[in-house]
PDB file of C-alpha atoms in Angstrom:
ATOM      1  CA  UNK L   1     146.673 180.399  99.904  1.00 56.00           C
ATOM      2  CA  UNK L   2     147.962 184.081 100.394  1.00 62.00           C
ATOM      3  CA  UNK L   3     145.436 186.383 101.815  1.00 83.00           C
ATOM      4  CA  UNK L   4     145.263 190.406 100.997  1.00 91.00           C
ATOM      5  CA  UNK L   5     143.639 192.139 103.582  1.00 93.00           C
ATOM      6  CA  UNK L   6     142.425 195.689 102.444  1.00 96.00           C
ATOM      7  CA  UNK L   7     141.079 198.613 104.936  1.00 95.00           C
ATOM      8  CA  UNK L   8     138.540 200.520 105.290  1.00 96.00           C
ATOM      9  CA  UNK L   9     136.294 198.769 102.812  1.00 95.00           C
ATOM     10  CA  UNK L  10     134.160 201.725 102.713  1.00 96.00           C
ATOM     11  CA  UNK L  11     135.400 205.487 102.749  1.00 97.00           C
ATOM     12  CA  UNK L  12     132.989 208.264 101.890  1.00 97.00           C
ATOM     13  CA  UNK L  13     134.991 211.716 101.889  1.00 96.00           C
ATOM     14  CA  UNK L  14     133.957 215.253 100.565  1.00 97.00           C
ATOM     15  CA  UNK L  15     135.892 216.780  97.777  1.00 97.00           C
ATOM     16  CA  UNK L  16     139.292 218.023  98.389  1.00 97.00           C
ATOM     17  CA  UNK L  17     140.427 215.899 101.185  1.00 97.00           C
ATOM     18  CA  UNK L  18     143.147 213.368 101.447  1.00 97.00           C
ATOM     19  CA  UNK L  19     142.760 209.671 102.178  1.00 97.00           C
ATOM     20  CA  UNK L  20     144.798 206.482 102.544  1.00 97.00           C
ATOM     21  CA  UNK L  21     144.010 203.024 101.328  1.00 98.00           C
ATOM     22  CA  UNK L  22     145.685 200.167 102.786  1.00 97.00           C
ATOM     23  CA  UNK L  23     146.611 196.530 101.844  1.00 96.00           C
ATOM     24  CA  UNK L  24     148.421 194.246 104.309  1.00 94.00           C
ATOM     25  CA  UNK L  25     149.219 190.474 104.204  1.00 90.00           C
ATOM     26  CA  UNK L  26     151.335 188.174 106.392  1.00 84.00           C
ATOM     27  CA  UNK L  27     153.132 186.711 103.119  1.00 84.00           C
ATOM     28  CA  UNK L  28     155.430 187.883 100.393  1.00 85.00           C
ATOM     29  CA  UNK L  29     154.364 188.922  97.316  1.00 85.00           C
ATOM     30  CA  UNK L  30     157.015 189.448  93.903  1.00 83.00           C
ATOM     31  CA  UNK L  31     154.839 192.497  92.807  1.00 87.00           C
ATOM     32  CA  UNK L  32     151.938 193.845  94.340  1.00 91.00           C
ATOM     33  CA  UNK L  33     149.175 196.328  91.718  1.00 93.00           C
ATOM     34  CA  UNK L  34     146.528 198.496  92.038  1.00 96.00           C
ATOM     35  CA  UNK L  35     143.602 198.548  89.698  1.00 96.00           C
ATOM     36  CA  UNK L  36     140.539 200.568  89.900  1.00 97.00           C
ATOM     37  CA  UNK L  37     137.135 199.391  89.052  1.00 96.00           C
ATOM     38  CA  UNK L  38     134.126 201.041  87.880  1.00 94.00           C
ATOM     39  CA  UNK L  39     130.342 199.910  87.781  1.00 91.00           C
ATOM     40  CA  UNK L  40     129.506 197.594  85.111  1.00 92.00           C
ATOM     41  CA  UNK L  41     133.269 197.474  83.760  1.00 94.00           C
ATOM     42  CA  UNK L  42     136.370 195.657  84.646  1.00 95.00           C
ATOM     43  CA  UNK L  43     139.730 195.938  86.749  1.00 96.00           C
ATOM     44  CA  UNK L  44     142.107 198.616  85.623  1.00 95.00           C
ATOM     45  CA  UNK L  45     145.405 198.714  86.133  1.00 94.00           C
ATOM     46  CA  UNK L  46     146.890 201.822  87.915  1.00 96.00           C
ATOM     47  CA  UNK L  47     149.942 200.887  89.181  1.00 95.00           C
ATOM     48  CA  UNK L  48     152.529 197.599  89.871  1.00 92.00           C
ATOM     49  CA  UNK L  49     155.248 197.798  92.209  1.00 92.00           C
ATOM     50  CA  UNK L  50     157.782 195.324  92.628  1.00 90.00           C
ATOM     51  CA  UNK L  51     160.721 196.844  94.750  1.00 90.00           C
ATOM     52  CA  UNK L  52     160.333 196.644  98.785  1.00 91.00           C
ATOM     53  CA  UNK L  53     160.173 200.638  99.830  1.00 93.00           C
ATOM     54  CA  UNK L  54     159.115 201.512  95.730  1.00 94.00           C
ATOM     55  CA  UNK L  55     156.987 204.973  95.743  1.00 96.00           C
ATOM     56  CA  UNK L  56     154.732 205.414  92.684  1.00 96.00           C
ATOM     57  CA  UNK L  57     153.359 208.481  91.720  1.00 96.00           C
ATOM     58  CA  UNK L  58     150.357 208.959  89.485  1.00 94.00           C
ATOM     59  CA  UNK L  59     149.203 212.527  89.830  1.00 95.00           C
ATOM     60  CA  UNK L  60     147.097 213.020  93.120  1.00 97.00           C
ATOM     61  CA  UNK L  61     147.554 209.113  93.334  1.00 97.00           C
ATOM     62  CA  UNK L  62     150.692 207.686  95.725  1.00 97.00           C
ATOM     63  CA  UNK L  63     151.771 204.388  95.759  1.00 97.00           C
ATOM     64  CA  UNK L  64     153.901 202.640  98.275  1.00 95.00           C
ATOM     65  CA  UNK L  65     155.560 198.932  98.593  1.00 93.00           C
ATOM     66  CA  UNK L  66     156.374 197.833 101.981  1.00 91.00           C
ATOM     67  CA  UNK L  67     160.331 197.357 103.135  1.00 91.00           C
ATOM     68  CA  UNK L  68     159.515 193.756 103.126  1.00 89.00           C
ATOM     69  CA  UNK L  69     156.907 193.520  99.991  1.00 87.00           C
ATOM     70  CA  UNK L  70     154.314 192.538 102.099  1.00 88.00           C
ATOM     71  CA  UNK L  71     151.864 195.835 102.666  1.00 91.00           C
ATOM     72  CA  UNK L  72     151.209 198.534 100.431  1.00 94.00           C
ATOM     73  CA  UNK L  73     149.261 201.617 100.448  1.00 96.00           C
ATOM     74  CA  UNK L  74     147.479 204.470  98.255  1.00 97.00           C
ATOM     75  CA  UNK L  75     147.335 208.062  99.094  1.00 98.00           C
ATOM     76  CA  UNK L  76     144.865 210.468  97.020  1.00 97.00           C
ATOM     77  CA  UNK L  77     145.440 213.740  97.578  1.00 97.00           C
ATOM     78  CA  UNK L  78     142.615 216.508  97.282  1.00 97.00           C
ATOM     79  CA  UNK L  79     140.214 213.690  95.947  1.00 97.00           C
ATOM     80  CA  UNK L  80     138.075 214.289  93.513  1.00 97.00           C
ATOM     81  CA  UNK L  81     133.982 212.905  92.647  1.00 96.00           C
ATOM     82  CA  UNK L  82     135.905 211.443  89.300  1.00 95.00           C
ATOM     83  CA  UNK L  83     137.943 209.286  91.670  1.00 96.00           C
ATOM     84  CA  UNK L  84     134.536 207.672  93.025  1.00 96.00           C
ATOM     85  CA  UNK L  85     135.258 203.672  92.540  1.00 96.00           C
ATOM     86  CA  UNK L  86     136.491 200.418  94.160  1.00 96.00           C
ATOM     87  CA  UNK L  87     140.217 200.172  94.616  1.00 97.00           C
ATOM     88  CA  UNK L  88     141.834 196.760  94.677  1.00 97.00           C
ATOM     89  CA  UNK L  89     144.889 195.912  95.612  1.00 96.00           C
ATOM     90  CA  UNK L  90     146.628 192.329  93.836  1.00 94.00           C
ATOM     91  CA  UNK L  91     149.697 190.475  94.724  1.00 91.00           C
ATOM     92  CA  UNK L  92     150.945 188.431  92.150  1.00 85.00           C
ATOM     93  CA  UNK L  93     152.441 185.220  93.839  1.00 75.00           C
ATOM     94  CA  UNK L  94     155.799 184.096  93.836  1.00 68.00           C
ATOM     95  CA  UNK L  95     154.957 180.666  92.783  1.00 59.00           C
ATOM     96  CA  UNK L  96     152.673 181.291  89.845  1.00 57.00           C
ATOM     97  CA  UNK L  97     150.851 183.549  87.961  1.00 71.00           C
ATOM     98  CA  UNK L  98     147.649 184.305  89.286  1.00 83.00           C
ATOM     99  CA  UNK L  99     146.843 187.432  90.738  1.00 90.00           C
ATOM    100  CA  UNK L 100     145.608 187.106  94.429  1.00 92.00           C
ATOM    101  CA  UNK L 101     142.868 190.032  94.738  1.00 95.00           C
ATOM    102  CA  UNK L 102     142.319 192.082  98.810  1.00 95.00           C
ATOM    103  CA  UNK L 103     137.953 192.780  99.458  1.00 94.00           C
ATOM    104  CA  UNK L 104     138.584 196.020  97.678  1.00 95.00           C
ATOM    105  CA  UNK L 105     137.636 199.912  99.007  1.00 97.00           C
ATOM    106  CA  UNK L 106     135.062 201.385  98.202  1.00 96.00           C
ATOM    107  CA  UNK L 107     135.514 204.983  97.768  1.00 97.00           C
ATOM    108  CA  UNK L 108     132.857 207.706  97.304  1.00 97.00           C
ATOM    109  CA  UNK L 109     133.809 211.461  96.764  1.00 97.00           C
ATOM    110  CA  UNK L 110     130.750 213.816  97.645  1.00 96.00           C
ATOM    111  CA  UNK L 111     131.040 216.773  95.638  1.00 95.00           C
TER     112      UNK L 111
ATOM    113  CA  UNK X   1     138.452 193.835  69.185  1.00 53.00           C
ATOM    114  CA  UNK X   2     140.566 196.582  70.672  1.00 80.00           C
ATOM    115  CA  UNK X   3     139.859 194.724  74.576  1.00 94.00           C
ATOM    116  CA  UNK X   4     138.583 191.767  76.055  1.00 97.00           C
ATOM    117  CA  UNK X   5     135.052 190.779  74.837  1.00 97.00           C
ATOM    118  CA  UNK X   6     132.715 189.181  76.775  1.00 98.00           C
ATOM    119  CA  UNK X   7     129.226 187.608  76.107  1.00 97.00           C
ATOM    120  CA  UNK X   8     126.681 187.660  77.590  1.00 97.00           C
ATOM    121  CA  UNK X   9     127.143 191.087  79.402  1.00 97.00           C
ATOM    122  CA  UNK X  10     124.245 188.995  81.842  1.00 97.00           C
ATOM    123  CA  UNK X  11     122.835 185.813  82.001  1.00 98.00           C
ATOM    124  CA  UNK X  12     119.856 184.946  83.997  1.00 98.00           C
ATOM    125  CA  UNK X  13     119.045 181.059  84.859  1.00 97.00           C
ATOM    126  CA  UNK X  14     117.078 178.638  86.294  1.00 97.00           C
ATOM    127  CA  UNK X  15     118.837 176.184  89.277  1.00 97.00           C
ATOM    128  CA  UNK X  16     119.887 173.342  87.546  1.00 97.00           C
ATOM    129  CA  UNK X  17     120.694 174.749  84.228  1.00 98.00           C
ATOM    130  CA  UNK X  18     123.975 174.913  82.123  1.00 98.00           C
ATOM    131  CA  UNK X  19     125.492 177.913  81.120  1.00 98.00           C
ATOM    132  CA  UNK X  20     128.315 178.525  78.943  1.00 98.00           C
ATOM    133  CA  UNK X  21     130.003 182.210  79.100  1.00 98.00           C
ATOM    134  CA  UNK X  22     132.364 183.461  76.824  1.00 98.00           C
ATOM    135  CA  UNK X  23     135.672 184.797  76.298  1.00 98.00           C
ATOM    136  CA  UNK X  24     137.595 186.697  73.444  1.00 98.00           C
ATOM    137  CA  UNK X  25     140.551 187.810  74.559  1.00 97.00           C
ATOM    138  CA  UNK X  26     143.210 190.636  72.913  1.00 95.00           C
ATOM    139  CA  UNK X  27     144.518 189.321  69.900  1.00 93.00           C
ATOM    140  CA  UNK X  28     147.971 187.814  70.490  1.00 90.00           C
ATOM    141  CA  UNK X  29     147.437 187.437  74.011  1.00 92.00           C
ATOM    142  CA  UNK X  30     148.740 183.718  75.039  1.00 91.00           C
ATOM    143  CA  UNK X  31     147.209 184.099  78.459  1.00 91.00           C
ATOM    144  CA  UNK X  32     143.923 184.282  79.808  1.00 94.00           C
ATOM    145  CA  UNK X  33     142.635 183.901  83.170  1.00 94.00           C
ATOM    146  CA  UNK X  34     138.902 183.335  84.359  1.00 97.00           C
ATOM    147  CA  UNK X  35     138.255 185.408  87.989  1.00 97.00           C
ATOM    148  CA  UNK X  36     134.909 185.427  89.767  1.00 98.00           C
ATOM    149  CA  UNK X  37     133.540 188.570  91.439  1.00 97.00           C
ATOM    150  CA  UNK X  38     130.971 187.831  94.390  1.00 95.00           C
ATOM    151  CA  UNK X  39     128.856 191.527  95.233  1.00 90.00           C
ATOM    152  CA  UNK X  40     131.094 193.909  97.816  1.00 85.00           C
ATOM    153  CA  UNK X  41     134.249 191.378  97.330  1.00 91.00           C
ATOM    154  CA  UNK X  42     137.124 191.422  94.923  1.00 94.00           C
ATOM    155  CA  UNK X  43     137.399 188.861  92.240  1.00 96.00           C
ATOM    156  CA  UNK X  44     138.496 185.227  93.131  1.00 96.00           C
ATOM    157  CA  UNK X  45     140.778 183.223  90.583  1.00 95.00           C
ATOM    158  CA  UNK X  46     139.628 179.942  88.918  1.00 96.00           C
ATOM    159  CA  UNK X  47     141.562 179.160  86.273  1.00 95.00           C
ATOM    160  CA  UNK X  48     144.634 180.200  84.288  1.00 92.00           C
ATOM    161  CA  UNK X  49     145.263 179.240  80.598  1.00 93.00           C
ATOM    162  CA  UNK X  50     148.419 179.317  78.495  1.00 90.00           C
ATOM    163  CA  UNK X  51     147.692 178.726  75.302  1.00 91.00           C
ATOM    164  CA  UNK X  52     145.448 176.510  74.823  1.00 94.00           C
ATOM    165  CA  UNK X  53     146.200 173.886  78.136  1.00 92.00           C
ATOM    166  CA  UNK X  54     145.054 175.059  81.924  1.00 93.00           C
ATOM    167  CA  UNK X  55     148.181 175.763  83.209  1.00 89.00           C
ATOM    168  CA  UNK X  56     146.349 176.310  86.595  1.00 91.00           C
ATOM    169  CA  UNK X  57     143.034 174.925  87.446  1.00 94.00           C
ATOM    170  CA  UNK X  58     143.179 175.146  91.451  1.00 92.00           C
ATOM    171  CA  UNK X  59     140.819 177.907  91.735  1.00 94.00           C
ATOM    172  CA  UNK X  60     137.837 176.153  90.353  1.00 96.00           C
ATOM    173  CA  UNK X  61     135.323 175.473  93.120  1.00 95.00           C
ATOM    174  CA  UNK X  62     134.067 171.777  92.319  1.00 95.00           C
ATOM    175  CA  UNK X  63     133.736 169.805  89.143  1.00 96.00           C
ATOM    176  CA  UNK X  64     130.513 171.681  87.766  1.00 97.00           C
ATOM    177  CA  UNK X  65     132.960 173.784  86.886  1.00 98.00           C
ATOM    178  CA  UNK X  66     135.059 173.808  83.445  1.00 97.00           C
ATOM    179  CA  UNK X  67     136.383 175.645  81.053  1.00 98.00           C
ATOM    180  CA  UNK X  68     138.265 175.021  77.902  1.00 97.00           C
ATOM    181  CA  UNK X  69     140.328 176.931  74.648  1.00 97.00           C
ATOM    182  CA  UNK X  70     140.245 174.428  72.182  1.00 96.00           C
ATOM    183  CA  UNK X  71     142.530 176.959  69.562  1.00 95.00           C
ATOM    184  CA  UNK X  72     144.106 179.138  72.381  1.00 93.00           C
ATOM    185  CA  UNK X  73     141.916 182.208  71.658  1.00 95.00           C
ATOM    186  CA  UNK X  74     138.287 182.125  72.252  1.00 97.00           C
ATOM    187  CA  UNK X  75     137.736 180.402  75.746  1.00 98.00           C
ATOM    188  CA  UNK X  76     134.405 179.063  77.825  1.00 98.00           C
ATOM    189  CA  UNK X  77     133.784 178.656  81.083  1.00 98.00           C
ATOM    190  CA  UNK X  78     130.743 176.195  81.778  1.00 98.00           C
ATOM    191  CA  UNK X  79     128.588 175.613  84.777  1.00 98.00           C
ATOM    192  CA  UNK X  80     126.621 172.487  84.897  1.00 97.00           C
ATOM    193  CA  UNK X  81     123.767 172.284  87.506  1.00 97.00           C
ATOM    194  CA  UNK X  82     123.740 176.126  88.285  1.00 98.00           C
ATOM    195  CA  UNK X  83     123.362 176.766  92.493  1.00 97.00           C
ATOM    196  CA  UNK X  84     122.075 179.805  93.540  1.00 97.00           C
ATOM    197  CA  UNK X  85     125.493 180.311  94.802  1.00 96.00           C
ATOM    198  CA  UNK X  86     127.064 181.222  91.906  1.00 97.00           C
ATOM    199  CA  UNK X  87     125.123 183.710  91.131  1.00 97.00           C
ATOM    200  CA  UNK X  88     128.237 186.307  90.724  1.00 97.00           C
ATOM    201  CA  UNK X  89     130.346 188.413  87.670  1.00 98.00           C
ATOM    202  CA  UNK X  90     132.494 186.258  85.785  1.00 98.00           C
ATOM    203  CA  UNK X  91     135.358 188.238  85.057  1.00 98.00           C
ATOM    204  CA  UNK X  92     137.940 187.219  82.048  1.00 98.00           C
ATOM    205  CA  UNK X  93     141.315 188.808  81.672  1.00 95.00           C
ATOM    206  CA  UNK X  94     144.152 188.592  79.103  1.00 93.00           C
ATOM    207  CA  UNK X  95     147.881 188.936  78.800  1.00 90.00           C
ATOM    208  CA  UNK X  96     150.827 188.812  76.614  1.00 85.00           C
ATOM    209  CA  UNK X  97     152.993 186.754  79.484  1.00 71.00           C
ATOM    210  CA  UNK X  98     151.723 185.224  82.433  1.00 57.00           C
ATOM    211  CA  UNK X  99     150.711 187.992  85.372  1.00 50.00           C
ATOM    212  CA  UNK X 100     153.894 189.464  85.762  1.00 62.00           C
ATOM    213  CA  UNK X 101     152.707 191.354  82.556  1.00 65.00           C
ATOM    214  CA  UNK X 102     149.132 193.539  82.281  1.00 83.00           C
ATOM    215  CA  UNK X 103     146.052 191.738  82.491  1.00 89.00           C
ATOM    216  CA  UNK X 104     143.521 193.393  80.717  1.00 93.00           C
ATOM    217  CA  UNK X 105     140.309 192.744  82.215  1.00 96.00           C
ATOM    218  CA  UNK X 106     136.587 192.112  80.348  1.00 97.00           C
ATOM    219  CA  UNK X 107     133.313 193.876  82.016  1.00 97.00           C
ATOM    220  CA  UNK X 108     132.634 190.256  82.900  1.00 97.00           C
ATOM    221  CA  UNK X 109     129.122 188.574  82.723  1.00 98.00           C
ATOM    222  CA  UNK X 110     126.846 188.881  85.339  1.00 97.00           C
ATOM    223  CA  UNK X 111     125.519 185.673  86.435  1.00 98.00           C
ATOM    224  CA  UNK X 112     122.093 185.032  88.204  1.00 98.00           C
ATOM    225  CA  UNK X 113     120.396 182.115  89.060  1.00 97.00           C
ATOM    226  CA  UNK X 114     117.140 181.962  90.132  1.00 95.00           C
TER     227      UNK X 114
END
């Protein structure tokens, strides 16, 4: 079983400054996403990238693919209380189609 | 319905019980997937359908566990002799092709067994 490992789990920030999400694993994925998840709701997509070295951009969002597809990582710039939520971080394994979901982060953006 | 549809949105039980939870997934959607969500974790996969066979079962913890799409639409997940332990949120998702395409995700049913 391929294992996402996502860091910090918890991030509490004040408005307006940057932050960086990360998702590592020791295996390959073919495409790793992003999704975003409220209270009470579920998983949203933000984001797939499939190319080793791909950068995404999604207004203050940043997405990056690892040269060897293996780690990824999301930048906010000048964050915002809307972006408040848990980020997760999915690889979608080479061998099937399930989508292999990291702990998550927790973000929190104190106005 | 415009997204996935779940029902219950929660479900409260008594160890021991069955429960069925529901599924009704974007029309014309040929996959759907069943993920569970344990508090402060992301969710877990248990079971992939295409159409109306499990084209992936592995993720289903033990054999109180089943789930079925009899007309490859509408699909249930049931849990016979409810543990405390799966007390969780049932997450289903939908998509037009497998998961290299969008899964759309339900707001899941929260589970709790007493």
């Amino acid at each position: 079983t391929q294992l996402l490992e996502q860091s910090p789990q918890f991030l509490s920030i004040q408005e307006g400054e940057n932050l960086t999400v990360y998702c590592n694993s020791s295996s390959v994925f073919s495409s790793l996403q992003w999704y975003r998840q409220e209270p009470g709701e579920g998983p949203v997509l933000l984001v797939t990238v499939v190319t080793g070295g791909e950068v995404k951009k999604l207004k203050r969002l940043t997405f990056q693919f690892g040269d060897a597809r293996k780690d990824s990582s999301l930048h906010i710039t000048a964050a915002q209380p809307g972006d408040t939520g848990l980020y997760l971080c999915a690889g979608v394994e080479t061998s099937g189609s399930r989508l292999t979901f990291g702990e998550g982060t927790q973000l929190t953006v104190n106005p | 319905g415009a997204g996935v549809s779940q029902t219950p949105s929660n479900k409260v039980t008594e160890k021991g019980k069955y429960v069925e939870l529901r599924c009704d997934p974007i029309s014309g959607h040929t996959a759907l997937y069943w993920y569970r969500q344990s508090l402060g974790q992301g969710p877990e996969f248990l079971i992939y359908f295409q159409g109306t066979g499990a084209a992936d079962d592995s993720g289903l913890p033990n054999d109180r566990f089943f789930a079925v799409r009899p007309e490859g639409s509408v699909s249930t997940l049931k849990i016979q002799r409810t543990e405390r332990g799966d007390s969780a949120v049932y997450l289903c998702a939908s998509s037009l092709q497998g998961a290299k395409n969008i899964q759309y995700f339900g707001a899941g049913t929260r589970l709790s067994v007493l």
